[in-house]
Amino acid sequence: MAASEHDQPKELLYRDDQILTFRLQAEENRNRMTKAARDRDRALAHGQNGLPYTEPDADVDDDMAMEDGAISEAYGSKTIVVHPGSQNLRLGLATDALPKTVPMVIARRAQESEAEADGGEPRPKRMKLDDGSQPTEPEKWFGEEFAAEYNTMAAEFRTYRRNNKRKVLPNSRELVVNWNTRTPPETIYEHNDPLRIDWTELPPDPSDAPDFFTGHAALRIPEQSTPRYRLYWPLQHGWLNEKDYSNKNLLYRDFFTIIEEAIKTQLGLRRKKDWAQYSCVFIIPDLYEKVLVSAVLQEMLRDFGFQRVCFIQESLAASFGAGYSISCIVDVGAQKTSICCVEEGMCVDQSRINLKYGGADVTETFIKMMLFDHLRYSDINLKRRHDWLLAEELKQKFCVMDDTNTSVMLFEFHLRAHGQNTRKYQWKAYDEPMLAPLGFFRPTIFDHSRKMLGRRSLIDGSKDLYDGTPNDPMTNSQFAILQSAAQNPPGAVVAKPSGPEAPGSILPVSTPSRQQTVSAINRLHDLEGTPRSSIAGSPPPEESETPQPAAGDATPAVTDNSVQGPQPDTEVQDRTVPIMPIDQAILASIGAGAGNDDRRMRDFLGGIMVIGGGAKFPRFTTYLEQRLRVLMPNYGKEILIGPPPRELDPQVLVWKGGSVFAKLGRTNDSWIGQMEYDRLGARVLNYKCMWAW
């Protein structure tokens, strides 16, 4: 008797069913079963309004057959799905066919606009001479590095066309430059312009002007408005934008204000007290930051007042939206590209890769290439709102990944600025529309110099509660990307901040060497049986041998869920931009996800799906397939990149998957309620997330 009394506390400590979240879940299931039994007894007693009682069909899916109208609403029209991105926010009810898309931007009253800040320095940044003037030759505006990269890409493109039996004119560039230099713009008066822009109107009295605008209205505020407004983008490159903020609280406030205003204006939920009837599915990156997820959970439950919240990773949501059970998701966004293998409803942890380039880099590079070739509109500045919208329009209209009809072609665009007559520009281009998106395969052409500025200046990374080591999700695949980027500048490594170097750095920055490249992590070691050692791990003892998997063993080369144990110092990581050619990064992700299992390797290679709006160029997937087959000739027949099913827009596929996940009823145990959060705080994520938090 005494022994059992002493054993009882130990049992309470080790049994999972004693955890609050599991107790609440079990209690909910018991209440549901009790209600179903009472309804059944009541139906038997009353004969269902005089009709004989019939047993319900046991084959009906619990997720589709809801007990009553209230539960049906809770899993559909009362669930909001939110997917924030660096450039656009997508949100809507789970029952909506398509989401509402809102620019992830807020305009706040300020002394000067973003174009006037930093001394009016334009973007893309032009080089200056010693006397402060700008060179007269556009070929020198962006420095020798860009000129060398651009000319090398142009020469390789000409060789590529000759190998494909395409006609190549030797003086194509000269024809383009001569035309652009001689052709002035045409002025169109406002009353003759049928497509003039409706700008955001401000009240006559500046004191009555709102403190902020969000979304589309923010982008249409005139540059010289009274009072001035400055644009802020709270998310940049998939991270919180610490570079443009001086206060952490203001950064969080802008981030959540954009979401709040979108819910009010786009979903029609004006009264915040009604939000207590709604649930929220929040979509987060595959390689998320715990600090941000914890802040979102607190804000959604405390300030927004939602009934409950759950989280889902982007790649997993994409597989839900497409209906794929096994796939390699390549999500090309505006400022980041994430790659992850998904298998049977779970992200393969070691395959997660996050690259810091996207469609916005293509936009800026396209503008630089056109200016390099003497575009007549030489003072274009992407910091100005109308110029940024114009550049996005030009990229979407003219950039293509098909060299079939590449020749010297005539294009035109209309420049519409507030308070000015419309100007019609005609310009010629040759290979710029294809070379700009080819930057995905040669990311050194992109400008990475400002991407890591301000990193960790306001918000520290998550740390382990007991030993203080960083514990944000990190994979060996991402470490390999960082090390490759650190050894292959230019521009991938930000200047070291002042102070002594932290010991234990795992990414030593070597002397820049442009010839040094990484070919899909050494071609995935040609699929040898010896697994690649972890970059973060310690070297094995001299007397030990590298373990070799047995024949037929399907264990992947990397089997741990993440980089386990104390992580190395992250100071160098926070200064290194993770970049690698997209084709090599895809093979690195698949190699880490499949390990030594040849069957899984073939399944992932045959299920590649490119989504997101950053790579919506004609024939992009066809070109990517060709590059992958060159890198992996032994798997040429298996490599296949499929479009999203049912003709879904690849930009909204992640949100669509989140809406499918939101309507899973009894099989979704990841909901976090108010009482659970009040009792456990952010610790509840350890028990409620579908993956290892």
XYZ file of C-alpha atoms in Angstrom:
693
model
C 0.000 0.000 0.000
C 2.819 2.344 0.914
C 4.668 1.518 -2.295
C 1.668 2.409 -4.411
C 1.277 5.725 -2.588
C 4.897 6.592 -3.364
C 4.525 5.505 -6.986
C 1.454 7.647 -7.620
C 3.278 11.034 -7.849
C 5.773 9.553 -10.314
C 2.906 8.360 -12.485
C 1.347 11.820 -12.459
C 4.636 13.334 -13.614
C 5.176 11.021 -16.564
C 1.679 10.442 -17.963
C 0.811 12.596 -20.974
C -2.895 12.532 -20.189
C -2.208 14.710 -17.129
C -1.123 17.655 -19.319
C -3.753 20.390 -19.424
C -4.075 20.476 -23.217
C -4.643 16.724 -23.426
C -7.138 16.821 -20.546
C -9.149 19.531 -22.287
C -9.084 17.589 -25.539
C -10.269 14.415 -23.808
C -12.993 16.377 -22.037
C -14.173 17.824 -25.338
C -14.341 14.353 -26.868
C -16.323 13.070 -23.876
C -18.770 15.965 -24.134
C -19.219 15.281 -27.841
C -19.878 11.598 -27.218
C -22.298 12.438 -24.401
C -24.217 14.843 -26.611
C -24.373 12.304 -29.429
C -25.683 9.641 -27.045
C -28.349 11.985 -25.668
C -29.443 12.949 -29.171
C -29.659 9.295 -30.067
C -31.741 8.436 -27.013
C -33.995 11.427 -27.622
C -34.476 10.393 -31.253
C -35.292 6.832 -30.212
C -37.801 8.025 -27.615
C -39.621 10.447 -29.928
C -39.181 8.504 -33.131
C -37.685 11.504 -34.918
C -40.982 13.382 -35.365
C -42.956 10.219 -35.875
C -40.509 8.578 -38.270
C -38.652 5.395 -37.365
C -35.113 5.928 -36.101
C -32.306 5.117 -38.536
C -28.678 4.600 -37.591
C -26.288 7.192 -39.087
C -24.012 6.028 -41.865
C -20.743 4.897 -40.292
C -18.842 5.689 -43.498
C -19.634 9.411 -43.371
C -16.486 11.433 -42.695
C -16.567 13.138 -39.324
C -15.070 16.234 -40.917
C -17.963 16.515 -43.338
C -20.832 15.449 -41.093
C -21.206 18.062 -38.382
C -23.606 17.600 -35.506
C -25.435 20.897 -35.878
C -25.363 24.230 -37.653
C -23.251 25.916 -35.003
C -20.372 23.476 -35.434
C -20.668 23.727 -39.209
C -20.251 27.491 -38.928
C -17.283 27.112 -36.573
C -15.374 25.112 -39.178
C -16.284 27.261 -42.143
C -17.815 30.688 -42.161
C -16.518 31.480 -38.672
C -12.847 30.718 -39.405
C -10.425 33.347 -40.745
C -7.311 32.203 -42.635
C -4.361 34.643 -42.564
C -1.207 34.319 -44.690
C 1.166 37.314 -44.381
C 4.010 37.835 -46.839
C 6.758 40.381 -47.386
C 4.784 42.100 -50.148
C 1.171 40.915 -49.889
C -1.206 39.792 -47.166
C -3.798 37.201 -48.124
C -6.753 36.543 -45.898
C -10.340 35.402 -46.052
C -12.903 33.101 -44.522
C -12.342 29.376 -44.862
C -15.493 29.130 -46.978
C -14.265 31.699 -49.517
C -13.176 30.404 -52.897
C -10.282 32.871 -53.130
C -8.616 35.162 -50.589
C -8.497 38.923 -50.493
C -5.035 40.268 -51.386
C -3.797 43.410 -49.635
C -0.315 44.971 -49.891
C 1.541 44.355 -46.611
C 2.331 48.055 -46.183
C 1.340 50.928 -43.929
C 1.797 54.668 -44.554
C 2.311 56.807 -41.453
C 2.543 60.576 -41.135
C 6.171 61.671 -41.174
C 8.435 64.620 -41.890
C 9.503 63.175 -45.244
C 8.499 60.387 -47.587
C 10.591 57.278 -48.128
C 11.885 58.723 -51.429
C 13.154 61.826 -49.607
C 14.826 59.887 -46.793
C 18.569 59.129 -46.792
C 19.261 62.321 -48.700
C 17.033 61.275 -51.592
C 19.324 58.378 -52.565
C 17.508 56.506 -55.381
C 17.036 52.761 -55.756
C 18.680 51.097 -57.557
C 21.629 53.016 -56.158
C 23.848 54.784 -58.720
C 27.598 55.080 -58.332
C 29.094 58.532 -57.843
C 32.396 60.063 -58.847
C 34.829 61.663 -56.414
C 33.206 65.066 -56.916
C 29.753 63.642 -56.040
C 28.434 63.713 -59.595
C 26.968 60.752 -61.470
C 28.902 59.194 -64.378
C 27.558 60.140 -67.777
C 27.786 56.569 -69.088
C 24.917 54.359 -67.761
C 27.274 51.362 -68.022
C 29.142 52.741 -64.991
C 26.124 53.556 -62.826
C 26.037 50.259 -60.909
C 29.713 49.461 -60.525
C 32.102 46.993 -62.061
C 30.650 43.991 -60.220
C 27.225 44.347 -61.834
C 28.683 45.153 -65.255
C 30.862 42.023 -65.137
C 27.971 39.787 -64.041
C 25.623 41.247 -66.648
C 28.108 40.919 -69.521
C 28.963 37.354 -68.467
C 25.283 36.377 -68.413
C 24.767 37.988 -71.835
C 27.731 36.069 -73.300
C 26.502 32.773 -71.834
C 23.029 33.468 -73.177
C 24.387 34.013 -76.695
C 26.276 30.711 -76.452
C 23.121 28.987 -75.209
C 21.141 30.303 -78.186
C 23.801 29.237 -80.682
C 23.822 25.743 -79.203
C 20.051 25.629 -79.674
C 20.408 26.686 -83.327
C 18.932 30.144 -82.703
C 19.808 33.135 -84.837
C 22.046 35.574 -82.956
C 22.763 39.061 -84.275
C 26.255 40.250 -83.298
C 25.200 43.898 -82.875
C 21.921 43.448 -80.959
C 23.100 45.440 -77.936
C 24.246 48.342 -80.129
C 20.855 48.487 -81.864
C 19.094 48.668 -78.501
C 21.373 51.390 -77.111
C 21.134 53.553 -80.247
C 17.327 53.427 -80.324
C 16.890 54.132 -76.609
C 19.326 57.045 -76.737
C 17.579 58.822 -79.614
C 13.887 58.307 -78.786
C 12.316 60.918 -76.447
C 9.022 60.292 -74.588
C 5.633 61.448 -75.851
C 3.463 63.636 -73.604
C -0.223 62.704 -73.182
C -2.418 65.296 -71.477
C -4.577 64.102 -68.603
C -7.922 64.572 -70.384
C -6.685 62.268 -73.172
C -5.560 59.485 -70.824
C -8.383 56.958 -70.263
C -6.336 54.968 -67.699
C -5.391 57.774 -65.344
C -4.859 56.775 -61.717
C -7.250 57.517 -58.862
C -4.954 58.799 -56.114
C -5.774 58.623 -52.417
C -7.506 61.867 -51.464
C -6.472 63.755 -48.345
C -8.623 66.337 -46.507
C -7.904 70.033 -47.228
C -6.926 70.648 -43.622
C -3.698 68.721 -42.868
C -4.678 68.386 -39.211
C -7.674 66.274 -40.253
C -5.543 63.795 -42.188
C -5.546 60.228 -40.792
C -2.532 59.007 -38.863
C -2.063 56.073 -41.231
C -3.273 54.310 -44.363
C -2.851 50.617 -45.158
C -2.931 48.455 -48.265
C -3.711 49.844 -51.696
C -4.637 53.271 -50.321
C -1.135 53.644 -48.865
C 0.509 52.990 -52.236
C -1.623 55.664 -53.944
C -0.786 58.567 -51.642
C 0.940 61.310 -53.707
C 4.655 61.691 -53.046
C 4.383 65.434 -52.335
C 1.289 65.136 -50.160
C 0.457 67.516 -47.314
C 1.089 66.177 -44.734
C 3.817 63.790 -45.822
C 3.417 60.048 -45.420
C 6.144 57.434 -45.319
C 5.666 53.790 -46.287
C 6.725 51.007 -43.925
C 6.848 47.305 -44.770
C 6.841 45.383 -41.439
C 7.897 42.131 -43.121
C 10.971 42.041 -45.356
C 12.642 38.904 -46.710
C 10.344 36.784 -44.544
C 11.578 38.452 -41.335
C 10.397 41.368 -39.267
C 11.854 44.517 -40.799
C 14.210 45.759 -38.073
C 16.172 47.920 -40.523
C 13.508 50.607 -41.009
C 12.277 50.760 -37.412
C 13.821 52.181 -34.275
C 11.279 50.753 -31.854
C 10.245 47.132 -31.419
C 6.746 47.970 -30.180
C 6.048 50.151 -33.232
C 7.225 47.345 -35.505
C 4.824 44.869 -33.910
C 2.037 47.448 -33.891
C 2.364 48.122 -37.632
C 2.438 44.397 -38.393
C -0.791 43.712 -36.518
C -2.462 46.975 -37.576
C -2.271 45.937 -41.244
C -3.914 42.593 -40.416
C -6.562 44.253 -38.244
C -7.485 46.836 -40.889
C -7.673 44.126 -43.559
C -10.094 42.090 -41.453
C -12.276 45.148 -40.936
C -12.276 46.392 -44.531
C -11.912 43.226 -46.602
C -14.051 40.845 -44.509
C -16.562 43.425 -43.290
C -16.003 42.650 -39.602
C -16.026 46.229 -38.375
C -16.886 45.550 -34.730
C -14.063 43.957 -32.816
C -16.407 42.542 -30.194
C -17.800 40.178 -32.845
C -14.398 38.588 -33.371
C -14.839 36.408 -30.276
C -17.099 34.186 -32.420
C -14.301 33.539 -34.924
C -11.307 31.227 -35.048
C -8.047 31.937 -36.876
C -5.669 29.766 -38.909
C -2.329 31.558 -39.183
C 0.155 30.372 -41.833
C 3.841 30.664 -40.885
C 7.102 29.926 -42.782
C 8.685 26.476 -42.676
C 11.749 27.929 -40.948
C 9.864 30.229 -38.624
C 11.064 32.400 -35.758
C 9.622 31.393 -32.400
C 9.526 34.953 -31.072
C 7.224 36.074 -33.873
C 4.941 33.034 -33.620
C 4.588 33.561 -29.864
C 3.778 37.243 -30.434
C 1.141 36.321 -33.041
C -0.471 33.833 -30.672
C -0.677 36.411 -27.894
C -2.057 39.123 -30.184
C -4.669 36.889 -31.823
C -6.057 35.674 -28.489
C -5.604 38.723 -26.261
C -6.056 41.799 -28.473
C -7.987 40.430 -31.433
C -10.022 38.225 -29.096
C -10.391 35.216 -31.384
C -12.017 32.160 -29.901
C -9.053 29.946 -30.807
C -5.963 29.922 -33.027
C -3.874 27.299 -34.803
C -0.732 27.425 -36.936
C 0.309 25.603 -40.115
C 3.549 25.783 -42.091
C 3.543 27.166 -45.633
C 4.768 24.070 -47.474
C 2.350 21.821 -45.615
C -0.491 24.215 -46.435
C 0.532 24.097 -50.118
C 0.327 20.290 -50.104
C -3.156 20.528 -48.555
C -4.224 22.966 -51.261
C -2.864 20.808 -54.072
C -3.947 17.499 -52.555
C -0.456 15.989 -52.849
C 0.652 13.367 -50.331
C 4.330 13.580 -51.294
C 5.931 16.540 -53.016
C 8.792 19.034 -53.051
C 7.286 22.506 -52.632
C 9.236 25.410 -54.153
C 7.596 28.628 -52.971
C 9.041 31.670 -54.759
C 7.770 34.799 -53.069
C 8.538 38.464 -53.495
C 11.607 38.507 -51.259
C 12.259 34.922 -50.187
C 12.221 31.455 -51.709
C 11.452 28.493 -49.486
C 11.978 24.852 -50.447
C 10.675 21.912 -48.446
C 9.793 18.269 -49.011
C 6.376 17.199 -47.707
C 5.512 13.571 -47.071
C 2.257 12.186 -45.689
C 1.075 15.420 -44.118
C 4.380 16.443 -42.525
C 7.280 18.647 -43.559
C 10.516 16.658 -43.758
C 12.478 18.705 -41.244
C 15.981 18.442 -42.697
C 14.782 19.450 -46.175
C 13.681 22.949 -45.160
C 15.620 25.696 -46.956
C 14.991 29.447 -46.970
C 16.722 31.636 -49.575
C 16.614 35.413 -49.341
C 15.772 36.359 -52.916
C 12.576 36.451 -54.945
C 10.506 38.347 -57.463
C 11.432 41.768 -56.063
C 15.095 41.071 -56.855
C 14.115 40.280 -60.441
C 12.224 43.580 -60.630
C 15.208 45.634 -59.457
C 17.647 43.731 -61.683
C 15.381 44.192 -64.721
C 15.341 47.951 -64.128
C 19.137 48.023 -63.730
C 19.594 46.115 -66.986
C 17.316 48.502 -68.866
C 19.121 51.526 -67.420
C 22.420 49.882 -68.346
C 21.141 49.819 -71.941
C 20.250 53.531 -71.887
C 16.560 53.486 -70.971
C 15.291 57.009 -71.646
C 13.539 57.234 -68.257
C 16.902 57.434 -66.519
C 15.749 58.860 -63.172
C 13.436 55.968 -62.285
C 13.498 55.437 -58.514
C 11.928 52.357 -56.930
C 11.536 54.251 -53.659
C 8.870 56.369 -55.357
C 5.474 54.690 -55.190
C 4.437 55.208 -58.802
C 7.844 54.064 -60.071
C 7.712 50.903 -57.948
C 4.245 50.034 -59.278
C 5.470 50.742 -62.815
C 8.500 48.469 -62.386
C 6.310 45.614 -61.109
C 4.032 46.066 -64.113
C 6.953 45.994 -66.561
C 8.327 42.797 -65.025
C 4.971 41.033 -65.187
C 4.348 42.107 -68.788
C 7.704 41.551 -70.436
C 9.887 39.110 -68.472
C 9.858 35.597 -69.912
C 11.921 32.400 -69.705
C 11.538 31.440 -73.356
C 14.275 32.306 -75.854
C 12.320 31.147 -78.910
C 11.299 34.646 -80.000
C 14.153 36.575 -78.403
C 15.198 39.412 -80.701
C 15.456 43.185 -80.679
C 11.865 44.134 -79.912
C 10.019 47.409 -79.379
C 8.090 47.929 -76.142
C 6.242 50.826 -74.562
C 4.937 51.920 -71.187
C 3.085 54.883 -69.711
C 4.436 56.818 -66.742
C 1.669 58.280 -64.573
C 2.713 60.481 -61.650
C 0.532 62.707 -59.480
C 0.256 66.275 -60.763
C 2.056 65.485 -64.031
C 0.958 64.693 -67.563
C 1.253 61.100 -68.657
C 4.444 60.285 -70.528
C 4.581 57.497 -73.100
C 8.011 55.872 -73.450
C 9.030 53.611 -76.293
C 12.131 51.487 -75.757
C 13.847 48.526 -77.267
C 15.200 45.472 -75.482
C 16.995 42.313 -76.527
C 17.896 39.803 -73.825
C 17.011 41.796 -70.672
C 13.513 40.251 -70.280
C 15.096 36.794 -69.975
C 18.361 37.587 -68.230
C 16.590 39.233 -65.268
C 14.632 36.092 -64.188
C 17.739 34.009 -64.937
C 19.072 35.602 -61.753
C 17.318 32.770 -59.881
C 20.016 30.529 -61.324
C 22.771 33.113 -60.833
C 21.834 35.018 -57.644
C 25.142 36.919 -57.595
C 23.538 39.315 -60.108
C 21.136 40.439 -57.359
C 21.979 43.158 -54.858
C 22.216 41.594 -51.375
C 24.014 44.451 -49.649
C 21.077 45.689 -47.543
C 19.219 42.481 -46.790
C 20.826 41.787 -43.409
C 21.090 45.374 -42.174
C 19.463 45.828 -38.787
C 19.178 42.097 -38.200
C 18.800 41.391 -34.442
C 19.058 45.092 -33.641
C 15.582 45.184 -32.060
C 14.433 41.604 -31.535
C 16.660 38.864 -30.184
C 16.299 35.302 -31.366
C 14.611 32.675 -29.243
C 16.833 31.008 -26.652
C 16.535 27.855 -24.623
C 15.057 28.474 -21.187
C 17.684 26.396 -19.372
C 21.046 26.879 -21.095
C 20.410 30.059 -23.102
C 21.409 28.553 -26.463
C 19.563 29.594 -29.667
C 16.665 27.235 -30.369
C 14.997 28.665 -33.469
C 14.440 25.961 -36.119
C 17.549 25.327 -38.203
C 18.479 22.476 -40.515
C 21.761 21.128 -41.804
C 20.550 21.996 -45.312
C 20.200 25.648 -44.345
C 23.624 25.587 -42.690
C 25.085 24.296 -45.960
C 23.426 27.176 -47.828
C 24.868 29.690 -45.369
C 28.356 28.255 -45.631
C 28.175 28.234 -49.423
C 27.023 31.867 -49.419
C 29.751 32.916 -46.980
C 32.412 31.471 -49.272
C 30.942 32.907 -52.472
C 30.492 36.692 -52.272
C 30.048 39.369 -53.630
C 27.486 40.909 -51.371
C 26.401 37.836 -49.408
C 28.142 38.762 -46.167
C 27.379 42.014 -44.380
C 30.260 43.880 -42.791
C 31.139 42.641 -39.337
C 29.822 44.870 -36.544
C 32.231 46.439 -34.115
C 33.268 44.304 -31.170
C 35.301 41.180 -30.537
C 34.564 38.168 -32.633
C 32.368 35.651 -30.886
C 34.049 32.291 -30.360
C 32.716 29.196 -31.986
C 31.714 30.708 -35.320
C 30.795 27.997 -37.767
C 30.807 30.106 -40.909
C 34.284 31.530 -41.374
C 34.250 34.063 -44.170
C 37.064 33.174 -46.507
C 38.686 35.318 -49.158
C 36.125 36.007 -51.921
C 36.551 33.648 -54.821
C 34.162 33.969 -57.702
C 35.291 30.713 -59.278
C 34.434 28.734 -56.173
C 30.958 27.229 -56.540
C 28.889 24.557 -54.902
C 27.136 22.166 -57.238
C 24.070 20.973 -55.337
C 26.183 20.178 -52.269
C 28.717 18.235 -54.339
C 25.952 16.667 -56.415
C 24.529 15.209 -53.190
C 27.769 13.219 -52.921
C 26.540 11.215 -55.930
C 24.081 9.550 -53.568
C 26.823 7.690 -51.748
C 25.963 5.680 -48.696
C 28.139 7.766 -46.390
C 25.928 10.491 -44.907
C 27.178 14.074 -44.958
C 28.404 15.120 -41.567
C 26.575 17.918 -39.808
C 28.207 21.308 -40.112
C 27.185 22.076 -36.558
C 28.446 18.830 -35.057
C 31.784 18.052 -33.454
C 34.300 15.824 -35.280
C 34.108 12.161 -34.244
C 36.881 10.566 -32.196
C 39.819 9.284 -34.208
C 39.172 5.692 -33.233
C 35.579 5.761 -34.443
C 34.522 5.036 -38.002
C 31.878 6.653 -40.101
C 28.767 4.444 -39.879
C 27.663 2.897 -43.134
C 23.977 2.079 -43.644
C 23.185 -1.524 -44.307
C 22.090 -2.591 -47.748
C 18.438 -1.863 -48.242
C 18.311 0.392 -45.213
C 15.884 3.196 -45.952
C 17.041 5.437 -43.132
C 17.805 8.928 -44.469
C 21.321 10.260 -44.230
C 20.124 12.922 -41.790
C 17.542 11.551 -39.388
C 17.376 14.124 -36.598
C 14.520 16.602 -36.625
C 16.785 19.629 -36.420
C 20.265 20.657 -35.410
C 20.232 19.100 -31.966
C 22.094 20.192 -28.854
C 23.608 23.615 -28.224
C 23.765 25.490 -31.497
C 26.927 27.390 -32.481
C 27.123 31.117 -32.152
C 24.714 32.763 -34.601
C 26.591 36.051 -35.052
C 27.973 35.088 -38.468
C 24.650 33.559 -39.516
C 22.906 36.862 -38.862
C 25.368 38.605 -41.204
C 25.199 36.068 -44.048
C 22.506 36.196 -46.736
C 21.461 32.615 -47.568
C 21.701 32.431 -51.357
C 22.283 29.582 -53.824
C 21.084 28.914 -57.395
C 17.529 27.664 -57.150
C 18.168 24.434 -59.069
C 21.038 23.457 -56.785
C 19.008 24.376 -53.701
C 16.124 22.149 -54.836
C 18.441 19.165 -55.214
C 20.028 19.908 -51.840
C 16.593 19.924 -50.212
C 15.498 16.712 -51.924
C 18.786 15.017 -51.077
C 18.375 15.897 -47.402
C 14.723 14.838 -47.419
C 15.272 11.511 -49.164
C 18.592 10.573 -47.585
C 19.748 7.237 -48.989
C 16.270 6.049 -49.990
C 16.203 5.875 -53.783
C 12.424 5.447 -53.900
C 11.818 8.635 -51.907
C 14.355 10.451 -54.088
C 12.370 9.523 -57.203
C 9.066 10.436 -55.559
C 10.300 13.901 -54.574
C 11.915 14.538 -57.977
C 8.679 13.557 -59.689
C 6.522 15.744 -57.443
C 8.199 19.153 -57.626
C 5.655 21.987 -57.572
C 6.596 25.656 -58.068
C 4.188 28.077 -56.400
C 4.167 31.713 -55.332
C 3.985 34.887 -57.357
C 7.711 35.564 -57.628
C 8.288 33.121 -60.492
C 5.163 33.564 -62.621
C 7.163 33.840 -65.814
C 6.160 31.963 -68.967
C 8.028 28.625 -69.283
C 9.889 29.073 -66.005
C 9.140 25.499 -64.920
C 10.230 24.119 -68.317
C 13.605 25.837 -68.031
C 13.957 24.681 -64.419
C 13.304 21.084 -65.486
C 16.092 21.313 -68.058
C 18.543 22.609 -65.469
C 17.645 19.863 -62.987
C 18.100 17.156 -65.616
C 21.565 18.497 -66.405
C 22.505 18.312 -62.709
C 20.916 14.873 -62.198
C 21.270 12.957 -65.497
C 20.630 9.585 -63.817
C 17.144 10.743 -62.818
C 16.242 12.542 -66.044
C 13.051 10.555 -66.620
C 11.807 10.979 -63.054
C 12.212 14.774 -62.810
C 8.848 16.450 -63.303
C 7.565 19.869 -62.264
C 3.794 19.959 -62.202
C 1.513 23.003 -62.033
C -0.987 23.441 -59.192
C -4.063 21.278 -59.812
C -7.495 22.504 -60.872
C -5.895 25.547 -62.525
C -5.401 27.212 -59.140
C -3.416 30.435 -59.045
C 0.011 29.489 -57.605
C -0.015 32.738 -55.617
C -3.010 31.692 -53.502
C -2.339 27.953 -53.224
C -0.839 28.254 -49.725
C -3.863 30.206 -48.498
C -6.175 27.674 -50.152
C -4.454 24.878 -48.278
C -4.897 26.824 -45.052
C -8.631 27.059 -45.711
C -8.787 23.277 -46.283
C -6.917 22.735 -43.029
C -9.300 25.104 -41.233
C -12.289 22.956 -42.179
C -10.848 19.748 -40.762
C -13.111 19.104 -37.819
C -12.392 16.309 -35.414
C -9.030 15.410 -36.934
C -7.532 18.826 -36.152
C -6.205 18.826 -32.592
C -3.907 21.838 -32.990
C -6.404 24.518 -31.963
C -5.306 26.687 -29.036
C -8.084 28.145 -26.916
C -8.233 31.088 -24.547
C -8.103 29.054 -21.337
C -5.130 26.984 -22.511
C -3.161 30.107 -23.312
C -4.117 31.771 -20.036
C -2.801 28.764 -18.101
C 0.303 27.835 -20.126
C 1.185 30.864 -22.239
C 3.419 30.236 -25.257
C 4.419 26.853 -23.783
C 1.168 25.475 -25.166
C 2.817 25.473 -28.613
C 4.970 22.525 -27.481
C 1.828 20.401 -27.208
C -0.404 21.825 -29.924
C 1.826 22.195 -32.995
C 1.719 19.296 -35.421
C 5.499 19.374 -35.735
C 8.296 19.369 -33.150
C 8.201 22.914 -31.770
